[in-house]
Each structure stands twice: as structure tokens, then as C-alpha cells.
Amino acid sequence: MTQDEGAGASATRAPMSIDEAKSAVLKQVEFYFADANLPFDKFLFTLTRKDPEGWVPIDTIASFKRMKPMREVLSSQDIAEALRGSTSLLEVDSDGKRVRRKAEMKPVPDAHARSIYAKGFPDEFDGLQEELESFFAQFGKINGVRMRRENEKPRKFKNSVFVEFADAAEMRAFLEKAKATEPQEDGGHGIEYKGAKLVTMSKPAYVEMKMKEKGIDPNNNSSSKSSSSKGGRKFNAFREMERERRAYTWTGCFEELTL
């Protein structure tokens, strides 16, 4: 499934209005297809490659767990209508059955440098992802909140997240606020989530810290311990497409040599 659709404890939610559901559908599907998510979402990216023109069935998108609250009040036609409201990212086919990106994916520049690590969140429950997105939105425009999970099933939430800010200045302001301890700056509490103070740092700082812990030299990516990883490499569509391009180029050269 798509990113962060792990299981959580069920909770009762008030039904959305139709207008609220349409707005939520557009926001959620634009996130699914955004440059900050699609290249790293193996399931959805694979779906886009199954059709030569990149179309994905709307009913398939609507079946994702994060879409359930909206499906309860919207028909397939309503969902298609909501997605037609996308101004630049998405387009819907004439039958209202499929959706795709309008433009090819592009690497998001400096995404790593604009991201932070934060730890101190509660165990997962139904709706936590949405709560986290709302929580971080108060600090600036957010491209994505990724709940970190264990590699082994059932992929338990690790009580920490990576958050990509759209603007580097807002990311730096968040980290400065998190470090604040003087009462006149932030009540002497730094940044808290439901009463718990968060441990925060930039994502590059977190990665560097973990590499040191594992004995990995960032200059040559070698390790004095084991260089293997139980979880394997994370999916990256740009890396996969480059591999395909190289394979295609090599095949073409080989065919020329054998003519």
C-alpha cells in the first residue's frame, strides 16, 4: 500500500460533510502524486507504469486506507469531480474513471536538507497521521510527514517522524523554536506534542549520527561493522528509471556490435 498506511487502533470519527470530503480528497490525492511522495511510493509508482500514459483507476486510489473517511460520503463521481479541481498537478479522463499527473516527476531539490527528524510521539492509533500533519502545519508549509516504521512486519511505528518542509527558512525556524528553553521565547518548553517535549534535529544531522553509531564512513559509505541492512534499500523511482535507462543503452550498444 501507499506510504504510512499501517494499521492502527480503530476510533470513531464524525462523518465529513460533502464539501469537507471533496477538499480532503483533493489534498490527499495530490499528496499521493506529488514529487515529494510518488517517487518513493513503490506501489503507486508501479501502478502509474502499468498504463502507457500513466493513468491510474480512481477506484483503486479510493480504496487506500487514508481515503476511507471520504469514501463514506462521496461517490466515485464525486471523487472524480473533486480531483478535477486540481489546478496544476492532476488531470482526470473524460469518463471520470482514471487520474494521472499532468507533468513528469521531478526530483525535489534539497529535500533532504529541508527535512527534520522528531521523536516523542505516542504509539500509533487511527488518525495519528492526520494529527501529525495538522500539528506540523502550524510551523510552515509541509510537503510530507513520514511516520518511521520498523522494517519487519507488522512494521510498528517507531514513535518518530521525518518531516519535509517546503521552505528551508521555516525548517530552520522550527528547529530554533524546538531548542528554545527561555520562558520569554517559548514558555520554557521547546516544542511539545500533547505535553511531551519532542527530540528534534535536522535530517542530515540525524543521518550523520546514525552513520557514526553504525561505524559507517560517509565519505566512502563503507562500514567497520556489517554493510548489509535487514531492511534493504528504500524504493526510489528515479534510481529505478536510471537503471532502466542504462540497461536500455547497454542493450542498444550490444545489438549494434552484433549486427
XYZ file of C-alpha atoms in Angstrom:
259
model
C 0.000 0.000 0.000
C 0.983 3.632 -0.052
C 3.086 5.448 2.454
C 2.140 5.354 6.136
C -0.979 3.257 5.694
C -0.128 0.974 8.580
C -2.784 -0.456 10.860
C -3.853 1.441 13.939
C -6.459 1.141 16.619
C -9.932 2.000 15.405
C -11.592 5.194 16.575
C -14.985 6.745 15.985
C -14.941 9.828 13.779
C -17.707 12.225 12.946
C -18.711 11.935 9.266
C -17.410 14.639 6.950
C -19.676 16.949 5.023
C -19.582 16.534 1.241
C -17.604 19.758 0.807
C -15.119 18.743 3.513
C -14.710 15.317 1.927
C -14.098 16.772 -1.541
C -11.459 19.131 -0.176
C -9.815 16.274 1.737
C -9.854 14.008 -1.346
C -8.085 16.589 -3.482
C -5.478 17.268 -0.802
C -4.816 13.572 -0.205
C -4.584 12.506 -3.857
C -2.376 15.481 -4.705
C -0.093 14.305 -1.909
C -0.056 10.761 -3.331
C 1.027 12.048 -6.770
C 3.337 14.840 -5.568
C 7.070 14.922 -6.314
C 7.680 14.559 -2.575
C 5.816 11.217 -2.395
C 5.262 9.415 -5.702
C 8.949 8.657 -6.472
C 9.231 6.857 -3.124
C 5.878 5.057 -3.154
C 6.614 1.765 -4.891
C 3.009 0.592 -5.021
C 1.578 3.748 -6.580
C 4.540 4.370 -8.882
C 4.193 0.816 -10.216
C 0.521 1.489 -10.909
C 1.424 4.559 -12.973
C 3.824 2.446 -15.050
C 1.196 -0.181 -15.877
C -0.564 2.249 -18.207
C 1.480 3.696 -21.118
C 0.022 7.134 -20.445
C 0.276 6.979 -16.663
C -3.420 6.630 -15.869
C -4.433 5.054 -12.546
C -8.018 3.904 -11.802
C -9.699 6.308 -9.399
C -11.437 3.370 -7.711
C -8.002 1.954 -6.851
C -6.894 5.242 -5.304
C -10.204 5.433 -3.442
C -9.524 2.030 -1.879
C -6.488 3.312 0.057
C -6.936 3.433 3.819
C -6.445 7.201 4.065
C -9.371 7.652 1.665
C -11.884 5.726 3.796
C -13.427 8.734 5.622
C -14.059 10.442 2.275
C -15.442 7.299 0.625
C -18.092 7.134 3.324
C -19.764 10.281 1.986
C -18.603 10.546 -1.648
C -19.473 8.532 -4.735
C -16.885 7.704 -7.399
C -18.357 10.526 -9.467
C -17.941 12.942 -6.550
C -14.298 11.919 -6.161
C -13.621 12.472 -9.865
C -15.274 15.882 -9.646
C -13.105 16.802 -6.664
C -9.919 15.755 -8.484
C -10.850 17.908 -11.478
C -10.324 20.835 -9.115
C -6.561 20.262 -9.214
C -5.070 23.336 -10.852
C -1.675 22.059 -11.960
C -0.819 18.566 -10.715
C -3.624 16.178 -11.704
C -5.957 15.509 -14.587
C -8.973 13.204 -14.830
C -10.010 11.394 -18.003
C -13.245 12.251 -19.814
C -15.096 9.289 -18.286
C -14.132 10.237 -14.747
C -12.633 6.795 -14.186
C -8.878 7.485 -14.143
C -6.413 10.061 -12.841
C -2.784 10.888 -13.655
C -0.129 13.554 -13.258
C -0.092 16.323 -15.844
C 3.704 16.501 -15.912
C 6.577 14.095 -15.373
C 8.060 13.694 -11.915
C 10.961 15.937 -10.995
C 13.469 15.453 -8.178
C 12.692 17.838 -5.339
C 15.838 19.955 -4.845
C 17.352 19.926 -1.353
C 14.503 17.832 0.079
C 16.940 16.106 2.433
C 18.334 19.416 3.681
C 14.825 20.786 4.279
C 13.750 17.831 6.396
C 13.785 17.297 10.149
C 13.679 14.331 12.499
C 11.350 14.446 15.503
C 10.781 11.854 18.222
C 8.426 11.664 21.199
C 5.067 10.780 19.709
C 2.573 8.273 21.161
C 2.035 4.754 19.878
C 0.042 4.628 16.664
C -3.714 4.995 16.637
C -6.220 5.521 13.856
C -5.935 9.133 12.737
C -2.421 9.797 14.066
C -1.047 10.560 10.589
C -3.653 13.284 10.094
C -2.981 14.688 13.569
C 0.743 14.851 12.873
C 0.182 16.636 9.573
C -2.032 19.222 11.294
C 0.483 19.610 14.121
C 3.439 20.350 11.856
C 1.389 22.579 9.529
C 1.362 25.252 12.249
C 5.105 25.701 11.710
C 5.011 26.219 7.937
C 4.114 24.608 4.639
C 4.809 20.877 4.827
C 5.499 18.649 1.813
C 5.118 15.463 3.791
C 5.178 13.790 7.208
C 6.620 10.276 7.122
C 5.943 8.076 10.118
C 9.059 5.964 10.663
C 8.408 2.225 10.931
C 10.324 -0.911 11.803
C 11.418 -2.931 8.775
C 9.925 -6.205 9.971
C 6.190 -6.820 9.857
C 3.867 -5.611 11.275
C 6.068 -2.517 10.719
C 5.380 -0.947 14.091
C 5.542 2.846 14.353
C 8.859 3.939 15.886
C 7.314 6.999 17.598
C 9.350 9.290 15.354
C 8.903 11.040 12.022
C 10.717 12.713 9.161
C 9.086 15.976 8.096
C 9.907 17.746 4.845
C 9.334 21.491 4.944
C 8.643 23.313 1.684
C 10.805 26.230 2.796
C 14.264 25.917 4.357
C 13.789 29.082 6.434
C 10.661 27.647 8.055
C 12.528 24.418 8.762
C 15.321 26.341 10.494
C 12.777 28.379 12.464
C 11.163 25.152 13.671
C 14.492 23.781 14.898
C 15.327 27.053 16.644
C 11.949 27.047 18.351
C 12.456 23.430 19.399
C 15.753 24.380 21.067
C 14.265 27.366 22.913
C 14.226 26.976 26.684
C 13.847 30.554 27.886
C 10.315 31.402 29.107
C 10.095 34.555 27.013
C 10.877 32.541 23.882
C 8.615 29.530 24.179
C 7.327 29.155 27.706
C 10.392 27.161 28.614
C 9.120 24.036 26.904
C 10.674 23.949 23.441
C 8.127 22.203 21.209
C 5.713 19.746 22.766
C 3.200 17.282 21.376
C 0.368 16.594 23.824
C 2.559 17.523 26.761
C 5.618 15.547 25.675
C 8.707 17.510 24.639
C 9.993 16.441 21.247
C 13.557 15.471 20.463
C 14.347 17.210 17.179
C 17.234 17.721 14.787
C 17.773 18.216 11.080
C 17.514 15.063 8.994
C 21.143 15.396 7.792
C 22.261 15.597 11.444
C 20.197 12.531 12.310
C 21.608 10.543 9.378
C 25.163 11.539 10.314
C 24.542 10.481 13.920
C 23.207 7.059 12.878
C 26.096 6.516 10.463
C 28.571 7.151 13.282
C 26.674 4.715 15.504
C 26.882 2.039 12.807
C 30.537 2.731 12.018
C 29.800 3.970 8.511
C 32.206 6.378 6.860
C 30.050 8.934 4.976
C 32.944 9.629 2.596
C 33.090 6.115 1.141
C 29.864 4.614 2.506
C 31.822 1.714 3.981
C 31.266 0.214 7.396
C 33.568 -1.250 10.001
C 30.634 -3.400 11.036
C 28.210 -5.050 8.659
C 27.432 -3.269 5.418
C 24.226 -5.236 4.973
C 20.829 -3.951 6.005
C 17.875 -6.056 7.030
C 15.517 -3.575 5.507
C 17.307 -3.221 2.176
C 17.396 -0.029 0.143
C 14.364 2.200 0.171
C 12.487 2.440 -3.117
C 13.449 5.375 -5.321
C 11.751 5.720 -8.709
C 14.482 7.964 -10.099
C 17.075 5.303 -9.307
C 14.905 2.635 -10.933
C 14.374 4.723 -14.072
C 18.110 5.411 -14.339
C 18.784 1.676 -14.059
C 16.275 1.035 -16.845
C 17.868 3.746 -18.993
C 21.326 2.245 -18.573
C 20.035 -1.241 -19.333
C 18.335 0.057 -22.480
C 21.508 1.890 -23.577
C 23.671 -1.186 -22.972
C 21.225 -3.383 -24.910
C 21.287 -0.964 -27.833
C 25.093 -0.939 -27.902
C 25.207 -4.738 -27.733
C 22.767 -5.050 -30.640
C 24.907 -2.697 -32.748
C 28.023 -4.749 -32.008
C 26.324 -7.974 -33.050
C 24.945 -6.681 -36.355
